[in-house]
PDB file of C-alpha atoms in Angstrom:
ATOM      1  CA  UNK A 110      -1.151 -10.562  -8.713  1.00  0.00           C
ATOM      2  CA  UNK A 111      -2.319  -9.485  -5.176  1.00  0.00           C
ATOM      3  CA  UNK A 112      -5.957  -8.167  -4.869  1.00  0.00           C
ATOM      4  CA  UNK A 113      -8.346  -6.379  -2.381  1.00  0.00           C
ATOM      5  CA  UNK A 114     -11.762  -6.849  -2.456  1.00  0.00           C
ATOM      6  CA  UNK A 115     -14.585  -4.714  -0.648  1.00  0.00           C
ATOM      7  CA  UNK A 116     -18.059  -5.532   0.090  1.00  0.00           C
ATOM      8  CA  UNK A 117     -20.359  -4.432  -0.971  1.00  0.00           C
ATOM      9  CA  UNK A 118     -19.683  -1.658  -3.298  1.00  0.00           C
ATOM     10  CA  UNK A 119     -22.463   0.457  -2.061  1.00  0.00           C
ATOM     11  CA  UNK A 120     -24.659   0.783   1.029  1.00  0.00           C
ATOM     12  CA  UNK A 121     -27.340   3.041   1.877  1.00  0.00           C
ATOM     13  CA  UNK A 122     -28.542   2.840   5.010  1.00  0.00           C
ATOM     14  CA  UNK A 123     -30.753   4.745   7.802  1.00  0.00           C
ATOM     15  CA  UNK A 124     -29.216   7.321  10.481  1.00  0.00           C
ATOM     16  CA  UNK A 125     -28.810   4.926  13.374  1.00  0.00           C
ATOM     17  CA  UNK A 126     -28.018   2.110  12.248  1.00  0.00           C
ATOM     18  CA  UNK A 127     -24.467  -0.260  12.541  1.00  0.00           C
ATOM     19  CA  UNK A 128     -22.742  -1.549   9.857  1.00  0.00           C
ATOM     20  CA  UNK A 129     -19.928  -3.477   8.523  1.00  0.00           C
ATOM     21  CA  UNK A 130     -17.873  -2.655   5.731  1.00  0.00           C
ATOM     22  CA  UNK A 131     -15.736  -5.708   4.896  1.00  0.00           C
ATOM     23  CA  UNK A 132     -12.533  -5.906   3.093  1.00  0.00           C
ATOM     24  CA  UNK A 133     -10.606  -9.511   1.964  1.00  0.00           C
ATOM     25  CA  UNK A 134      -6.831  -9.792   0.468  1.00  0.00           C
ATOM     26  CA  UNK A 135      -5.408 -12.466  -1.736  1.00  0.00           C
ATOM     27  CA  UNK A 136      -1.712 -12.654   0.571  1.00  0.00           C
ATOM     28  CA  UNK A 137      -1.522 -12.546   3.868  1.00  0.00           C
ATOM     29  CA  UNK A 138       1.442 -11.437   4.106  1.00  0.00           C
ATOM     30  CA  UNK A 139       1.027  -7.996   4.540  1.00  0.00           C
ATOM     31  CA  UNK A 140       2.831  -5.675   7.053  1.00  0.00           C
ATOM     32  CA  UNK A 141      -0.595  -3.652   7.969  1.00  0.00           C
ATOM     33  CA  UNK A 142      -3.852  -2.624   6.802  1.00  0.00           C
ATOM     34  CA  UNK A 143      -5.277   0.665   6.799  1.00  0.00           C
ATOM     35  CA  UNK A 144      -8.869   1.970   6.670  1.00  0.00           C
ATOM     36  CA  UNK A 145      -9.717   5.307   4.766  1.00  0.00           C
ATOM     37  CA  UNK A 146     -12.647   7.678   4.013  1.00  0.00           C
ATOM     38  CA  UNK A 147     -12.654   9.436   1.241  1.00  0.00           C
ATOM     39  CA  UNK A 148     -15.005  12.473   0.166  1.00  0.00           C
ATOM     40  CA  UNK A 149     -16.223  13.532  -3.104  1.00  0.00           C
ATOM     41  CA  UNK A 150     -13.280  15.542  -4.953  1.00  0.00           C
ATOM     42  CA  UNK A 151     -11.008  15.292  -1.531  1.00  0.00           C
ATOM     43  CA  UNK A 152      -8.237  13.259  -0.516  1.00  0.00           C
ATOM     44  CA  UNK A 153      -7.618  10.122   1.750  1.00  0.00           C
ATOM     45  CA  UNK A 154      -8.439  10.862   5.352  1.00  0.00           C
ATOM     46  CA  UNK A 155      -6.726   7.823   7.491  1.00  0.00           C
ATOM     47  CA  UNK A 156      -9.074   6.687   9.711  1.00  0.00           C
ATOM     48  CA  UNK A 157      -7.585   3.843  11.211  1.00  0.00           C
ATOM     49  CA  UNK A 158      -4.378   1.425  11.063  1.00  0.00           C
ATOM     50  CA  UNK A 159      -3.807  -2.256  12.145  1.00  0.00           C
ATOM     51  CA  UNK A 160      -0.599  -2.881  12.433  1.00  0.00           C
ATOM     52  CA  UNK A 161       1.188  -6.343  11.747  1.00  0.00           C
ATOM     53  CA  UNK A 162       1.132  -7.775  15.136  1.00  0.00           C
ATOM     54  CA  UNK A 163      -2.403  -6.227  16.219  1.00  0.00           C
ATOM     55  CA  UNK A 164      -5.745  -7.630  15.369  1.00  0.00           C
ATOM     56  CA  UNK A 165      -7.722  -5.196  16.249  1.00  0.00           C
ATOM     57  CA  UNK A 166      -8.055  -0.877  16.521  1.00  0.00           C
ATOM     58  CA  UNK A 167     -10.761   1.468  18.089  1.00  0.00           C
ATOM     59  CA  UNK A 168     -11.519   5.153  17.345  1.00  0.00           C
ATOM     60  CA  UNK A 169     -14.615   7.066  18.688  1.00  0.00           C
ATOM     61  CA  UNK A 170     -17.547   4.808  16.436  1.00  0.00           C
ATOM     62  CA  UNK A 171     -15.343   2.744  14.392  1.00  0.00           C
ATOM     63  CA  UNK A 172     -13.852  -0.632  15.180  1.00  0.00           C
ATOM     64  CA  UNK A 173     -11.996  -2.348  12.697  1.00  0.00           C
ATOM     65  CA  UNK A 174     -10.603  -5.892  12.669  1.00  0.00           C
ATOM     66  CA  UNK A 175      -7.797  -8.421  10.734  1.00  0.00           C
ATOM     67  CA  UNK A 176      -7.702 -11.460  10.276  1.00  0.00           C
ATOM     68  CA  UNK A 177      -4.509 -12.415   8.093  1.00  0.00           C
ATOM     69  CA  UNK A 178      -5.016 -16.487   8.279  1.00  0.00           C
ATOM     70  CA  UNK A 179      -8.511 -15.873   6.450  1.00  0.00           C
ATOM     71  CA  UNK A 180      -7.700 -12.896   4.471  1.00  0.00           C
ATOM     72  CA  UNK A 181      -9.842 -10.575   6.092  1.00  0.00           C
ATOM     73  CA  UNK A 182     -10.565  -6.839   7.531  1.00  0.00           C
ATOM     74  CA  UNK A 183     -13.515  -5.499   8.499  1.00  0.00           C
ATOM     75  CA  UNK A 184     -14.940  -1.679   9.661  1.00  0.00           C
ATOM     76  CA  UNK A 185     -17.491  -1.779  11.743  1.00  0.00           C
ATOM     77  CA  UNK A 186     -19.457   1.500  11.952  1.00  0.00           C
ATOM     78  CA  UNK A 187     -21.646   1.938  15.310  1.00  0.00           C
ATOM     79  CA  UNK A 188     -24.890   4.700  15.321  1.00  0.00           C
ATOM     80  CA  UNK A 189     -23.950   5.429  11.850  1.00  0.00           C
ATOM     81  CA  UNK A 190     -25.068   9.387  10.440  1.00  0.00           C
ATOM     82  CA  UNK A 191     -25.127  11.275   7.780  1.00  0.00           C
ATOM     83  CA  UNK A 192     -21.873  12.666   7.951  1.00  0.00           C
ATOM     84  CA  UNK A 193     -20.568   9.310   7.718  1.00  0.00           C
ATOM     85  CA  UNK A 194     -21.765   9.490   3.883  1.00  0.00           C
ATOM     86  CA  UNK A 195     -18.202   8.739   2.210  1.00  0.00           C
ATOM     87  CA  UNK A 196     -16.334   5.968   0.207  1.00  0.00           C
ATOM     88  CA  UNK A 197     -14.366   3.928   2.936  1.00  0.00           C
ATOM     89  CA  UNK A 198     -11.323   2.293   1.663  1.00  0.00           C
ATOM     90  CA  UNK A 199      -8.869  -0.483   2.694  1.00  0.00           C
ATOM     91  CA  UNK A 200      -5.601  -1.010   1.847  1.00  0.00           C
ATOM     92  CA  UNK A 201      -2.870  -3.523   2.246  1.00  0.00           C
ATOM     93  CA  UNK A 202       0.578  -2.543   2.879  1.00  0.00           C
ATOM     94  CA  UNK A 203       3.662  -4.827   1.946  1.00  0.00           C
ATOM     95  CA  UNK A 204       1.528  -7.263  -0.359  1.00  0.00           C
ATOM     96  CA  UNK A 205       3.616  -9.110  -2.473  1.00  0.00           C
ATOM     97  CA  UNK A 206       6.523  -8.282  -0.220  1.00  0.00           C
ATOM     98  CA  UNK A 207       6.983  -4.468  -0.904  1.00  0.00           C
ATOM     99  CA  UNK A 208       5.847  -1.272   0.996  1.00  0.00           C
ATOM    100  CA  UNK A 209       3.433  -0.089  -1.361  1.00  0.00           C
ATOM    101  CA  UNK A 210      -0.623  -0.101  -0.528  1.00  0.00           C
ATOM    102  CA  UNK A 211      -2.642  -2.338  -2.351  1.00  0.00           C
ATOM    103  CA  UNK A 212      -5.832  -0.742  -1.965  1.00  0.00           C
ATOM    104  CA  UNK A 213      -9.632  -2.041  -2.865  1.00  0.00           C
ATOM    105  CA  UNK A 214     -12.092  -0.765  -5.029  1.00  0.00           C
ATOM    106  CA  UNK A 215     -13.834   0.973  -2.203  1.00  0.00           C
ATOM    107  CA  UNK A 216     -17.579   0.719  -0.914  1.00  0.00           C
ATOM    108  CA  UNK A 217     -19.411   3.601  -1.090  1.00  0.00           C
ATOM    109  CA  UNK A 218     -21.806   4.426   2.094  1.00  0.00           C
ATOM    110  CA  UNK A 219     -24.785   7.013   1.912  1.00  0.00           C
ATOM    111  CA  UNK A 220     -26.169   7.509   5.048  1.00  0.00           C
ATOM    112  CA  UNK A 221     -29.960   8.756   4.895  1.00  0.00           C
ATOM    113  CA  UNK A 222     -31.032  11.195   7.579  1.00  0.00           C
TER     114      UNK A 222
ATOM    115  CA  UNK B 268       3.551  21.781   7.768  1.00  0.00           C
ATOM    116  CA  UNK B 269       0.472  20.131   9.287  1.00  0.00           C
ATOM    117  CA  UNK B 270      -0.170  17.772   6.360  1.00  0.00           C
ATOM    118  CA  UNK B 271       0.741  16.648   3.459  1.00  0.00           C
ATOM    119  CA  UNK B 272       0.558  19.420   0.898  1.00  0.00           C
ATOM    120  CA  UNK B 273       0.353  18.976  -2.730  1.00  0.00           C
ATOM    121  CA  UNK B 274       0.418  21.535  -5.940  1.00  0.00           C
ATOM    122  CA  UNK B 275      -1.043  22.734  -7.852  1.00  0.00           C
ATOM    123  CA  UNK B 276      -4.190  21.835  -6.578  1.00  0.00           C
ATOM    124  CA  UNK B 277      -5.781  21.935 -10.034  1.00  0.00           C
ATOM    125  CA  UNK B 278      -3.611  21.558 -13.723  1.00  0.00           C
ATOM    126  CA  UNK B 279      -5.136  22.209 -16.847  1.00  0.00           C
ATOM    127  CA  UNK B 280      -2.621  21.478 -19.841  1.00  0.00           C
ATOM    128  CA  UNK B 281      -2.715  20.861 -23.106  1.00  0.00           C
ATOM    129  CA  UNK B 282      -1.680  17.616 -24.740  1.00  0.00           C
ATOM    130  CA  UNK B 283       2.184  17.075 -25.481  1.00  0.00           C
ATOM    131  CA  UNK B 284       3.091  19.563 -22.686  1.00  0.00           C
ATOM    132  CA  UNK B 285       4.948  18.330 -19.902  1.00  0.00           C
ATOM    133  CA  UNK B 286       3.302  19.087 -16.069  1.00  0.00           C
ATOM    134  CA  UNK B 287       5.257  18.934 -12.879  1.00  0.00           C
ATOM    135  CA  UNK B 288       3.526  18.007  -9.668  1.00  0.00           C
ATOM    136  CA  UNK B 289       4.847  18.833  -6.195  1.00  0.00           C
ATOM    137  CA  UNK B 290       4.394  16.997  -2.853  1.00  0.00           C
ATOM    138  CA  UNK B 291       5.185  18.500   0.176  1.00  0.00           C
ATOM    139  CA  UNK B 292       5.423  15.310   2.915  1.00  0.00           C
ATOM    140  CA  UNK B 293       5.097  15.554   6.466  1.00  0.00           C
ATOM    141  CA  UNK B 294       8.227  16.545   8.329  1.00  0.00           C
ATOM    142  CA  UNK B 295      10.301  13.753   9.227  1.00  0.00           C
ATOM    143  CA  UNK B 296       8.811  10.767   7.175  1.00  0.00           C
ATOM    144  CA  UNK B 297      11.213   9.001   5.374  1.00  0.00           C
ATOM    145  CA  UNK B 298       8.567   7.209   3.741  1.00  0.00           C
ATOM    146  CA  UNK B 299       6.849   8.906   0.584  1.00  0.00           C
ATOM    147  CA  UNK B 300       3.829   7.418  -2.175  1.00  0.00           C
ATOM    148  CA  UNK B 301       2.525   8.840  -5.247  1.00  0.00           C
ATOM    149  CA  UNK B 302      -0.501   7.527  -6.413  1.00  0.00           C
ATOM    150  CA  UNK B 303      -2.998   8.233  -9.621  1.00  0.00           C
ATOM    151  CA  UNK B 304      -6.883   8.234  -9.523  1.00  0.00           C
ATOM    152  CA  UNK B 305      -8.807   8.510 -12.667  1.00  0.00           C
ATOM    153  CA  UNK B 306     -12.365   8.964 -13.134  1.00  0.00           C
ATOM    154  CA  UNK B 307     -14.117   6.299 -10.842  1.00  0.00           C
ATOM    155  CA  UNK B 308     -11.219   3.789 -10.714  1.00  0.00           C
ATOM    156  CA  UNK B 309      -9.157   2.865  -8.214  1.00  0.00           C
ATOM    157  CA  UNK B 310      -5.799   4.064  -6.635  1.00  0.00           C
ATOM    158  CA  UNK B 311      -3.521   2.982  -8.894  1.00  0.00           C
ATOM    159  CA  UNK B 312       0.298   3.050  -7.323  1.00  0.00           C
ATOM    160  CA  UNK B 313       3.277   4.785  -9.356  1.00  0.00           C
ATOM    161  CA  UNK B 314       6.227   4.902  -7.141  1.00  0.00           C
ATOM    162  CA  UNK B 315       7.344   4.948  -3.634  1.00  0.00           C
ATOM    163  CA  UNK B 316      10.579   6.520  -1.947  1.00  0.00           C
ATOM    164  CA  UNK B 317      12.241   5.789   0.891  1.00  0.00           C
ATOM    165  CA  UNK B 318      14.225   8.539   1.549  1.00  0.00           C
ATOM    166  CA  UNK B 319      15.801   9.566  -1.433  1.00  0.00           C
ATOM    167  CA  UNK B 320      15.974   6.403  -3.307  1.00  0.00           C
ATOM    168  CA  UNK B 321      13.133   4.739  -5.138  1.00  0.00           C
ATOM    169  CA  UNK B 322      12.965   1.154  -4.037  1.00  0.00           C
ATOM    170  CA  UNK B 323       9.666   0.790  -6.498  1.00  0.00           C
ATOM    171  CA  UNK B 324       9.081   2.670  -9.355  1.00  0.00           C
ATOM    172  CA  UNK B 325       7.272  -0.325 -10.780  1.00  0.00           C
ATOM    173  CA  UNK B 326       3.425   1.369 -11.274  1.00  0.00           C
ATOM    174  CA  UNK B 327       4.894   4.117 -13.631  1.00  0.00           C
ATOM    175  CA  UNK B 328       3.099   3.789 -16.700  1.00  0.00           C
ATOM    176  CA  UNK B 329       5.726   4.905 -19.381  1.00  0.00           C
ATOM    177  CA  UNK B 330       8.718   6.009 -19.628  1.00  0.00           C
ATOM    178  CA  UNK B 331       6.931   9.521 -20.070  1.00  0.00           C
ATOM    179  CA  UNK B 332       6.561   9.599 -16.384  1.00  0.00           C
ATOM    180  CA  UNK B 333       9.442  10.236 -13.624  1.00  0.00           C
ATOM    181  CA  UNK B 334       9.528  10.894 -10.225  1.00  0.00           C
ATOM    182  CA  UNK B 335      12.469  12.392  -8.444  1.00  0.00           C
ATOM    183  CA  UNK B 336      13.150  13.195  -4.236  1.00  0.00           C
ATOM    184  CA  UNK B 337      15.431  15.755  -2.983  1.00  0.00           C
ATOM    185  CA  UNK B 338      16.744  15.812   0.705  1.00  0.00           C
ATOM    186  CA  UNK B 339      14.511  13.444   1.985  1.00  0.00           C
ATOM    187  CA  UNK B 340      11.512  15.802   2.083  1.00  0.00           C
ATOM    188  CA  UNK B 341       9.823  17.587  -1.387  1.00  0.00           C
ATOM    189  CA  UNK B 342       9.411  15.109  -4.583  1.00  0.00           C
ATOM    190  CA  UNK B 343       8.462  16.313  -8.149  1.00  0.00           C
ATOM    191  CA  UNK B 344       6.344  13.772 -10.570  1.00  0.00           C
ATOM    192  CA  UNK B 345       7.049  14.782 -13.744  1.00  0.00           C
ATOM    193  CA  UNK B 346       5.068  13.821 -16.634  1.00  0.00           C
ATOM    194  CA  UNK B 347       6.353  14.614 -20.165  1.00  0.00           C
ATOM    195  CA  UNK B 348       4.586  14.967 -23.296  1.00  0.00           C
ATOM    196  CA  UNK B 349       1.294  14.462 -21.689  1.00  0.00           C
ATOM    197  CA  UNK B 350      -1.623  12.738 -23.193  1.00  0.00           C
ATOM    198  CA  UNK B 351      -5.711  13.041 -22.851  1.00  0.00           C
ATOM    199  CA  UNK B 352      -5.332   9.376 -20.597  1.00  0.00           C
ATOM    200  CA  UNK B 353      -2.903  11.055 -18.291  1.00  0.00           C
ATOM    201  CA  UNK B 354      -5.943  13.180 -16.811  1.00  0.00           C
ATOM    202  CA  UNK B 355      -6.006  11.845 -13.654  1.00  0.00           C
ATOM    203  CA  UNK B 356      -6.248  13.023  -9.600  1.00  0.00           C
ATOM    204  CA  UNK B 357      -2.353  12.762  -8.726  1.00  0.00           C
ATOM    205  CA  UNK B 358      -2.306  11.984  -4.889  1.00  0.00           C
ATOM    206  CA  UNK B 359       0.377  11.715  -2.733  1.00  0.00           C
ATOM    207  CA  UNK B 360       1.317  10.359   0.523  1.00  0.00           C
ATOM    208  CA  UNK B 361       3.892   9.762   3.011  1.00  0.00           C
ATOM    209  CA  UNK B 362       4.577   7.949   6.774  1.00  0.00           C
ATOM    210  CA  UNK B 363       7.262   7.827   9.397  1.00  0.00           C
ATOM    211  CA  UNK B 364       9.021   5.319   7.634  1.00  0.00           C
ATOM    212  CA  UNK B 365       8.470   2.585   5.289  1.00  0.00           C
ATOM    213  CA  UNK B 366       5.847  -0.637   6.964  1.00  0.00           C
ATOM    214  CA  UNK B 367       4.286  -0.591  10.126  1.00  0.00           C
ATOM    215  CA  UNK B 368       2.972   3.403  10.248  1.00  0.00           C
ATOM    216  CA  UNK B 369      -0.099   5.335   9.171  1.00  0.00           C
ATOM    217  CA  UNK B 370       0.167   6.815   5.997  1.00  0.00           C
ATOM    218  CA  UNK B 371      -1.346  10.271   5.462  1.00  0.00           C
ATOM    219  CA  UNK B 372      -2.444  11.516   1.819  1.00  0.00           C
ATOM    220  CA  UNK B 373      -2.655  15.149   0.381  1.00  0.00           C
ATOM    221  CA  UNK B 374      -5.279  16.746  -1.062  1.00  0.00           C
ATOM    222  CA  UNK B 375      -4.140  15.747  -4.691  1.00  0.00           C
ATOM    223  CA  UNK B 376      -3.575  17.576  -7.779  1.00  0.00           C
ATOM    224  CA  UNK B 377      -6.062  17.362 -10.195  1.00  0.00           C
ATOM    225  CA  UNK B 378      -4.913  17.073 -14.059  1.00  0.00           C
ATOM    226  CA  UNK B 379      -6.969  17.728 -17.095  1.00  0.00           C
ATOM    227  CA  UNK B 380      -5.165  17.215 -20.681  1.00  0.00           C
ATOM    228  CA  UNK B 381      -7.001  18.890 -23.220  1.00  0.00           C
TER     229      UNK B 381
END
C-alpha cells in the first residue's frame, strides 16, 4: 500500500521567516506531484505541480522540489506571512500505477504576525 | 465556468435517505476525481473518470455508493441509504486529462446525516 508522509504536522512560525514543508512517498513511480493549500472549511487551491520529467517549479514565494530516486518533495516557503496560515498538502499522482492522487496527511502552518 | 463547481454546497439529511451530489468540471477536462474528507482525516479517494468511463472505482466504500458521468462533463455521486459515517466533505476535482496536468478541486459539498 502506497503512502505519503508530511513533515511535520504542524508549524508555527514568525512573519518573515522561510520554511520548508517536506513531503516523502513510498513508490517512485509516480507520474507528478502536486502541492496544495487548503483553508479552514474551503477547498483545495493548487498551488503548484511537478510534472514527471521536471524536478523542480517556481511561483511568486514558493519553490517546490522532487526527488523520485529518494522519495521526496519539498515546499519551500520564502518571507513567509500571515496569510500563508493554511494546511499545505502533497499529493502523488499515478502511485501504484493508476491516475488517482495519493495525498498526505497534510502539515498545518500558522503564521504569527 | 471558471472552476470547478460543486452542489449543494451544504446537505443535511437524515439517515437511510439517499443524497445526490453534483460536480460541475472545468470545460474540456477529460479527467474527473471525487474525493471524501471527514472530520480531520485525510482525502480519502472514491473514484476517478476518464471521460465517461470509470477506470477506478476502487475507494468506494459500499456498494451504497455510485458514481455516474454523462457527456464527458457533469457527474452525480450518489449515495443511497445514507448512514451517520457517511457525513463527510464530498470534494471533487478534475484536469485536462488523466497524468501529467494540474488538477483543480471544487469547493465541496458538505454532508451531515442526522
Amino acid at each position: 500500500k502506497q503512502e505519503v508522509t508530511q513533515i511535520p504536522a504542524a508549524l508555527s512560525v514568525p512573519e518573515g521567516e522561510n520554511l520548508v514543508l517536506n513531503c516523502s512517498f513510498t513508490d517512485s513511480a509516480i507520474y507528478n506531484l502536486q502541492w496544495f493549500r487548503q483553508d479552514p472549511g474551503k477547498g483545495l487551491t493548487s498551488l503548484l505541480l511537478i510534472q514527471s520529467s521536471q524536478r523542480e517549479q517556481t511561483s511568486g514565494r514558493l519553490n517546490a522540489s522532487l526527488d523520485k530516486s529518494s522519495g521526496r518533495s519539498t515546499l519551500y516557503i520564502a518571507a513567509s506571512q500571515p496569510g500563508d496560515s493554511a494546511t499545505y498538502l502533497c499529493a502523488g499522482q499515478g502511485i501504484s500505477g493508476t491516475y488517482k492522487y495519493i495525498f498526505g496527511t497534510g502539515t498545518r502552518l500558522k503564521v504569527l504576525a | 465556468g471558471a472552476g470547478v463547481s460543486q452542489s449543494p454546497s451544504n446537505k443535511v439529511t437524515e439517515k437511510g435517505k439517499d443524497v445526490e451530489l453534483r460536480c460541475d468540471p472545468i470545460s474540456g477536462h477529460t479527467a474527473l476525481y471525487w474525493y471524501r474528507q471527514s472530520l480531520g482525516q485525510g482525502l480519502e479517494f472514491l473514484i476517478y473518470f476518464q471521460g465517461n468511463s470509470a477506470p477506478d472505482k476502487s475507494g468506494l466504500p459500499s456498494d451504497r455508493f455510485s458514481a455516474e458521468r454523462t457527456g464527458g462533463s457533469v457527474s452525480t455521486l450518489t449515495i443511497q441509504r445514507t448512514q451517520q459515517e457517511d457525513s463527510a466533505v464530498y470534494l471533487c476535482a478534475s484536469s485536462a486529462q488523466a497524468g501529467n496536468t494540474e488538477a483543480f478541486f471544487g469547493q465541496g459539498t458538505r454532508l451531515t446525516v442526522v
